[in-house]
């Protein structure tokens, strides 16, 4: 589902201080930024320059002296281009000018720098060098090490209080915005987790100093549990309000309760003393035709009811689309593709904000009430994640650390599914299997607790008005026959075909909407689809009713109180003590089957056009409805087969006694699981959600068989589920951990820059302020490797563009004697005294342990590093010398290129 046009990133040539320090949560990766006016990140046409080279090998053999100055005497080995020491044969193949040829196999190991490892082995063809262990942290020196000239004051509430350079005296002014990332940027998981570990170690160390520090340590320890407790409480309350509001507005299309207009039809009839209601109506409830014509029957009454049904549907849809367009463009759609992308470490500002929460909550009530073919269960995950994001800012430990915040968002996603279906365990598994990217054991416990609290609050509100907290409670007491596994698996196969057709058709329509003029008129599209849906839906009683009511009807077992045509069997209910006998289907059943087949076709087509419109819309309920209709029809067919041929060997054991041995409602449940599994590709979480949803624990095996068959068929016919397909359609930088990288390429084949391009670097002690400002103006990279010298490009560290801008701006403003000719020093060594201006020492902003690989590292290993470590970029080295960089966008584009897809669809990084 595409969004409204995304905001472009701002010009970062003079970044705010907020995001410039390497300890801040804003440490941007080495990637290009849109620094030209009017050229935002959405220009995926390829004109935007994205790649730059970075270097980060460890320092081979040579060790840093006590001042941090690296003494390296060898030259560059006689290579003409130290950045790319390869020669090319006449056939165009690359040959290694120093080590073995690039095609010689995996003879280059991947060195892991960063917070976890020291320097990188330059191992290529056997010339790996022994490395010394670093004595510094990833961010320069140890936190508690003081320097006589430049100091860094750190407040462990999570923000930098001030940065002092040589000559600065006032460090009391806070730098605004520390700890934030730019919009549409990827977070640095390793750096954020390292920040949290250092903060935690500091708090633990301070516990013994005073009672107040002990209390602060205790607060830090239980703040995560308090946060998920609040998320569960608020999610349960919001879900209760949404359920009650959607139920009232849905009934408003059919009539009103004059004595108390705020009651829906069921609540209105509670106050009546009547013992039976005509098709759900009682004397207290007035249909619109009854108000205007004093009659519920006849052609005139039908026309008036038809008119009010369409009118209310159009009004609700217009309100929903207008609210989304005016106040919160991000409130449209399901939200789960974006939640998956955000949980993988991507920043989309305002997507989880307060306005999105408010408009999505109101909009989902309106769009469900409009009778559109959508559900409110998927958007509940988005709503719960908004609540988690907002409440995390009450706890700086989570609000100011993007990696830690995603632990809260994972728990919130579990709470969203918990309140959507009344399935807390299924919610936890859904968060683990479907949406979360980083899910440690601690997050599993907190997600469990959050889902529990949310389900408890929803049960206390009791929006469904029954004693069960689940949506479609069933009371089957018949065991299933072993032979029924065959039709159950058949339902799984049918569900896989239906799901594949839906995904492909919906993607085609969304792509057409995105690249045609239709996308410029979102409100008009919503109104047209709503009008067509209402006109088609009203004549068929199974499409006219609320989709949740339809699913409940299809799941339920026929009994003496069920008056629906689906239960028109020739049965005798006089003896209540005997089991319900198997019987022939009456004319009502035959008519209902044809109406259900028409409903299946109508809902399938309308869901294709509805999902992706600019209103809040979910896929769970429409998918369950499609599968339930299919399953109920198959179940009725099996039931009649058992009635007419009870002596067949497959039925001879259980059905020969005349009892009702086939349960059509069970087939509806299995079919619902099959289609939903095919659409979303869920397995474990789907089965748990289904038996929690219905209470049918004894039917786990049929549900598992159908879910697996559906997934196999879906994977065979189409690689992606609906959420992954929409992530790819929108071009979000998402590396799916379930995909396999099967291409035999090396890091040198993917890295940037290529052989004819130059590598933008900064030297550790020979560039002036003017040189660095010129480099910042001429390049658009978000970070630069710091090397020993232009001739000896051995890596010293990595510095961010925003840090450089901040440091240079502060130095010119505060420090006396800094001019354009001042040397910029990234070491602790005292420079040789000369008559020039005083130097500017910036070692504090240098990341001295960036993650590196060698040029011979297989791309399969590099991709695994990006997935499992959450990298933004890795630097490529050869024999210890810097060659280039591989960013997350480079990996995504390369994967698309290898899969014969357009690599320019990756919009942001």
XYZ file of N, CA and C in Angstrom, residues 473-613:
423
model
N -16.187 -17.317 19.376
C -16.142 -18.498 20.234
C -17.013 -19.604 19.650
N -16.478 -20.815 19.583
C -17.233 -21.964 19.068
C -17.309 -23.032 20.151
N -18.356 -23.851 20.093
C -18.564 -24.904 21.084
C -18.743 -26.241 20.378
N -17.709 -26.651 19.657
C -17.769 -27.951 18.994
C -17.405 -29.033 20.014
N -18.120 -30.127 19.952
C -17.764 -31.244 20.826
C -17.541 -32.526 20.049
N -17.560 -32.445 18.733
C -17.351 -33.627 17.900
C -15.876 -33.749 17.522
N -15.302 -34.928 17.717
C -13.924 -35.108 17.235
C -13.914 -35.202 15.715
N -12.801 -34.806 15.134
C -12.695 -34.881 13.685
C -12.207 -36.270 13.271
N -12.637 -36.668 12.087
C -12.286 -37.992 11.573
C -10.928 -37.914 10.896
N -10.159 -38.997 11.011
C -8.819 -38.990 10.445
C -8.858 -38.715 8.946
N -9.861 -39.278 8.249
C -9.934 -39.067 6.804
C -10.136 -37.602 6.452
N -10.667 -36.802 7.370
C -10.931 -35.398 7.078
C -9.659 -34.600 6.852
N -8.524 -35.169 7.189
C -7.272 -34.468 6.891
C -7.131 -34.212 5.393
N -7.707 -35.087 4.563
C -7.616 -34.891 3.107
C -8.344 -33.617 2.686
N -9.645 -33.436 3.039
C -10.268 -32.149 2.678
C -9.649 -30.955 3.397
N -9.096 -31.163 4.593
C -8.439 -30.042 5.283
C -7.217 -29.581 4.502
N -6.398 -30.537 4.046
C -5.235 -30.176 3.237
C -5.686 -29.575 1.909
N -6.795 -30.127 1.354
C -7.342 -29.542 0.129
C -7.757 -28.098 0.332
N -8.333 -27.795 1.493
C -8.678 -26.400 1.802
C -7.423 -25.542 1.881
N -6.344 -26.109 2.420
C -5.085 -25.368 2.459
C -4.586 -25.035 1.066
N -4.693 -26.011 0.140
C -4.256 -25.768 -1.235
C -5.128 -24.700 -1.894
N -6.458 -24.810 -1.709
C -7.364 -23.798 -2.267
C -7.043 -22.420 -1.679
N -6.800 -22.371 -0.355
C -6.450 -21.107 0.291
C -5.184 -20.504 -0.274
N -4.187 -21.347 -0.587
C -2.956 -20.847 -1.183
C -3.190 -20.237 -2.550
N -4.052 -20.861 -3.365
C -4.374 -20.313 -4.687
C -5.130 -18.987 -4.566
N -6.128 -18.953 -3.674
C -6.889 -17.715 -3.498
C -5.964 -16.590 -3.033
N -5.083 -16.894 -2.071
C -4.179 -15.876 -1.527
C -3.215 -15.375 -2.591
N -2.672 -16.282 -3.407
C -1.733 -15.867 -4.455
C -2.413 -14.964 -5.474
N -3.638 -15.346 -5.877
C -4.374 -14.505 -6.817
C -4.625 -13.124 -6.204
N -5.001 -13.092 -4.932
C -5.265 -11.809 -4.291
C -4.011 -10.932 -4.241
N -2.880 -11.510 -3.847
C -1.641 -10.733 -3.713
C -1.222 -10.156 -5.068
N -1.225 -10.991 -6.095
C -0.786 -10.516 -7.410
C -1.731 -9.439 -7.950
N -3.049 -9.661 -7.793
C -4.006 -8.675 -8.299
C -3.929 -7.376 -7.511
N -3.781 -7.473 -6.191
C -3.703 -6.266 -5.370
C -2.432 -5.476 -5.678
N -1.310 -6.173 -5.883
C -0.067 -5.479 -6.231
C -0.194 -4.783 -7.585
N -0.834 -5.451 -8.536
C -1.023 -4.819 -9.850
C -1.843 -3.545 -9.703
N -2.907 -3.598 -8.919
C -3.760 -2.426 -8.761
C -3.027 -1.311 -8.001
N -2.298 -1.668 -6.955
C -1.561 -0.654 -6.182
C -0.483 -0.002 -7.036
N 0.153 -0.793 -7.884
C 1.170 -0.219 -8.769
C 0.528 0.709 -9.792
N -0.635 0.312 -10.306
C -1.351 1.185 -11.235
C -1.770 2.481 -10.546
N -2.254 2.360 -9.321
C -2.660 3.548 -8.571
C -1.471 4.470 -8.322
N -0.339 3.876 -8.050
C 0.844 4.656 -7.694
C 1.389 5.450 -8.874
N 1.332 4.885 -10.062
C 1.971 5.517 -11.219
C 0.978 6.117 -12.201
N -0.288 6.210 -11.820
C -1.288 6.822 -12.696
C -1.901 8.039 -12.004
N -2.776 8.721 -12.706
C -3.429 9.895 -12.147
C -4.403 9.537 -11.032
N -4.765 8.257 -10.938
C -5.687 7.845 -9.889
C -5.131 8.154 -8.502
N -3.820 8.047 -8.370
C -3.217 8.317 -7.076
C -3.332 9.761 -6.629
N -3.667 10.664 -7.539
C -3.807 12.070 -7.176
C -5.184 12.393 -6.607
N -6.092 11.432 -6.662
C -7.458 11.661 -6.175
C -7.834 10.569 -5.177
N -7.185 10.556 -4.020
C -7.434 9.453 -3.075
C -8.847 9.455 -2.502
N -9.396 10.624 -2.194
C -10.734 10.681 -1.610
C -11.777 10.232 -2.629
N -11.610 10.651 -3.875
C -12.542 10.235 -4.925
C -12.525 8.720 -5.100
N -11.338 8.141 -5.077
C -11.230 6.680 -5.209
C -11.962 5.980 -4.069
N -11.778 6.484 -2.842
C -12.448 5.875 -1.689
C -13.963 5.940 -1.853
N -14.477 7.081 -2.290
C -15.925 7.231 -2.434
C -16.475 6.312 -3.533
N -15.755 6.183 -4.634
C -16.224 5.314 -5.724
C -16.257 3.853 -5.256
N -15.166 3.408 -4.620
C -15.121 2.019 -4.152
C -16.198 1.773 -3.101
N -16.412 2.738 -2.206
C -17.442 2.578 -1.179
C -18.830 2.482 -1.807
N -19.100 3.326 -2.789
C -20.415 3.309 -3.439
C -20.663 1.965 -4.132
N -19.672 1.495 -4.883
C -19.833 0.215 -5.582
C -20.014 -0.920 -4.571
N -19.211 -0.905 -3.504
C -19.323 -1.942 -2.478
C -20.707 -1.947 -1.847
N -21.220 -0.771 -1.486
C -22.526 -0.693 -0.835
C -23.640 -1.146 -1.767
N -23.571 -0.737 -3.034
C -24.620 -1.111 -3.994
C -24.650 -2.619 -4.197
N -23.471 -3.242 -4.296
C -23.415 -4.684 -4.535
C -23.728 -5.469 -3.261
N -23.304 -4.948 -2.111
C -23.373 -5.717 -0.880
C -24.785 -5.818 -0.323
N -25.605 -4.797 -0.460
C -26.878 -4.773 0.251
C -27.846 -5.891 -0.176
N -27.985 -6.206 -1.445
C -28.959 -7.252 -1.812
C -28.629 -8.630 -1.248
N -27.358 -8.922 -1.020
C -26.964 -10.238 -0.501
C -26.866 -10.155 1.022
N -27.672 -10.904 1.757
C -27.640 -10.778 3.225
C -26.285 -11.129 3.831
N -25.489 -11.963 3.148
C -24.190 -12.359 3.708
C -23.116 -11.305 3.469
N -23.289 -10.427 2.506
C -22.357 -9.311 2.332
C -22.882 -8.042 2.987
N -24.197 -8.008 3.226
C -24.763 -6.832 3.893
C -24.356 -6.777 5.361
N -24.298 -7.914 5.998
C -23.981 -7.930 7.435
C -22.510 -7.610 7.666
N -22.208 -7.261 8.890
C -20.826 -6.996 9.286
C -19.982 -8.244 9.032
N -18.739 -8.058 8.542
C -17.903 -9.212 8.189
C -17.611 -10.087 9.398
N -17.419 -9.481 10.559
C -17.178 -10.281 11.765
C -18.403 -11.134 12.097
N -19.605 -10.589 11.916
C -20.824 -11.377 12.148
C -20.924 -12.522 11.146
N -20.526 -12.263 9.899
C -20.550 -13.318 8.885
C -19.609 -14.451 9.269
N -18.391 -14.110 9.708
C -17.438 -15.147 10.091
C -17.971 -15.941 11.276
N -18.557 -15.266 12.249
C -19.118 -15.955 13.408
C -20.239 -16.903 12.987
N -21.068 -16.460 12.050
C -22.154 -17.307 11.553
C -21.597 -18.543 10.848
N -20.561 -18.357 10.046
C -19.978 -19.485 9.309
C -19.259 -20.458 10.239
N -18.687 -19.951 11.329
C -17.996 -20.810 12.285
C -18.984 -21.601 13.146
N -20.198 -21.058 13.375
C -21.081 -21.643 14.374
C -21.711 -22.939 13.898
N -22.141 -23.707 14.887
C -22.769 -24.990 14.639
C -24.287 -24.805 14.595
N -24.934 -25.513 13.706
C -26.382 -25.380 13.592
C -27.062 -26.018 14.805
N -27.955 -25.261 15.401
C -28.718 -25.756 16.538
C -30.153 -25.329 16.434
N -30.906 -25.609 17.505
C -32.333 -25.318 17.476
C -32.617 -23.823 17.453
N -31.675 -23.004 17.963
C -31.910 -21.562 18.035
C -31.434 -20.822 16.786
N -30.758 -21.527 15.891
C -30.203 -20.868 14.706
C -31.237 -20.901 13.586
N -31.713 -19.729 13.203
C -32.770 -19.619 12.196
C -32.232 -19.288 10.808
N -30.927 -19.226 10.636
C -30.373 -18.842 9.341
C -30.622 -19.933 8.304
N -30.830 -19.554 7.043
C -31.015 -20.578 5.988
C -29.889 -21.598 5.926
N -28.690 -21.240 6.396
C -27.588 -22.206 6.409
C -27.927 -23.437 7.233
N -28.872 -23.331 8.132
C -29.214 -24.436 9.030
C -30.582 -25.030 8.686
N -30.984 -24.905 7.440
C -32.286 -25.429 7.016
C -32.151 -26.910 6.670
N -31.996 -27.740 7.707
C -31.907 -29.183 7.524
C -33.217 -29.833 7.979
N -33.481 -31.004 7.437
C -34.690 -31.735 7.806
C -34.436 -32.520 9.092
N -34.328 -31.795 10.198
C -33.992 -32.418 11.469
C -35.171 -32.335 12.424
N -35.131 -33.227 13.423
C -36.164 -33.251 14.460
C -35.495 -32.937 15.784
N -35.830 -31.767 16.341
C -35.190 -31.343 17.585
C -36.073 -31.623 18.804
N -37.050 -32.579 18.695
C -37.973 -32.787 19.820
C -37.283 -33.435 21.009
N -36.329 -34.303 20.746
C -35.646 -34.985 21.846
C -34.334 -34.261 22.116
N -34.298 -33.493 23.191
C -33.096 -32.695 23.478
C -31.975 -33.547 24.036
N -32.266 -34.745 24.461
C -31.241 -35.598 25.065
C -30.455 -36.394 24.024
N -30.988 -36.480 22.814
C -30.282 -37.249 21.788
C -29.362 -36.334 20.981
N -28.383 -36.958 20.372
C -27.457 -36.187 19.542
C -28.163 -35.708 18.284
N -27.663 -34.606 17.742
C -28.242 -34.079 16.495
C -27.963 -35.086 15.385
N -29.021 -35.525 14.739
C -28.836 -36.538 13.697
C -28.410 -35.869 12.397
N -27.745 -36.654 11.595
C -27.365 -36.164 10.268
C -28.611 -36.149 9.394
N -28.772 -35.119 8.566
C -30.014 -34.968 7.820
C -29.730 -34.360 6.458
N -30.720 -34.466 5.589
C -30.602 -33.887 4.245
C -30.736 -32.379 4.314
N -30.043 -31.699 3.421
C -30.105 -30.239 3.364
C -31.413 -29.814 2.719
N -32.030 -28.789 3.316
C -33.264 -28.258 2.774
C -33.003 -27.205 1.710
N -34.053 -26.618 1.163
C -33.871 -25.592 0.118
C -33.138 -24.358 0.629
N -33.279 -24.049 1.925
C -32.567 -22.892 2.471
C -31.062 -23.055 2.381
N -30.576 -24.278 2.612
C -29.131 -24.523 2.540
C -28.637 -24.337 1.105
N -29.387 -24.848 0.140
C -28.963 -24.710 -1.248
C -28.913 -23.234 -1.653
N -29.930 -22.491 -1.242
C -29.926 -21.064 -1.559
C -28.761 -20.351 -0.875
N -28.508 -20.708 0.393
C -27.419 -20.071 1.138
C -26.074 -20.358 0.501
N -25.896 -21.574 -0.024
C -24.622 -21.917 -0.659
C -24.379 -21.039 -1.886
N -25.413 -20.836 -2.699
C -25.235 -19.973 -3.863
C -24.957 -18.526 -3.458
N -25.652 -18.067 -2.431
C -25.386 -16.698 -1.960
C -23.965 -16.575 -1.407
N -23.490 -17.621 -0.747
C -22.124 -17.584 -0.211
C -21.093 -17.577 -1.344
N -21.347 -18.319 -2.410
C -20.412 -18.306 -3.536
C -20.370 -16.920 -4.180
N -21.526 -16.274 -4.324
C -21.548 -14.905 -4.824
C -20.821 -13.957 -3.865
N -21.019 -14.151 -2.564
C -20.335 -13.312 -1.568
C -18.828 -13.489 -1.649
N -18.387 -14.734 -1.896
C -16.946 -14.999 -2.016
C -16.357 -14.211 -3.182
N -16.997 -14.276 -4.336
C -16.486 -13.549 -5.499
C -16.497 -12.047 -5.257
N -17.582 -11.537 -4.687
C -17.688 -10.097 -4.459
C -16.626 -9.619 -3.462
N -16.459 -10.348 -2.364
C -15.488 -9.914 -1.352
C -14.059 -10.018 -1.870
N -13.769 -11.034 -2.656
C -12.416 -11.166 -3.207
C -12.087 -9.978 -4.109
N -13.002 -9.642 -5.007
C -12.752 -8.541 -5.941
C -12.679 -7.204 -5.196
N -13.604 -6.971 -4.275
C -13.622 -5.677 -3.592
C -12.435 -5.517 -2.652
N -11.964 -6.610 -2.057
C -10.782 -6.502 -1.183
C -9.547 -6.139 -1.999
N -9.462 -6.650 -3.226
C -8.331 -6.312 -4.102
C -8.262 -4.796 -4.315
N -9.407 -4.174 -4.536
C -9.423 -2.737 -4.810
C -9.410 -1.897 -3.533
N -9.770 -2.490 -2.402
C -9.875 -1.725 -1.152
C -8.536 -1.629 -0.430
N -7.806 -2.744 -0.349
C -6.563 -2.750 0.424
C -5.527 -1.881 -0.277
N -5.067 -0.848 0.407
C -4.119 0.101 -0.170
C -4.722 1.462 -0.405
N -6.040 1.609 -0.221
C -6.649 2.937 -0.364
C -6.236 3.818 0.817
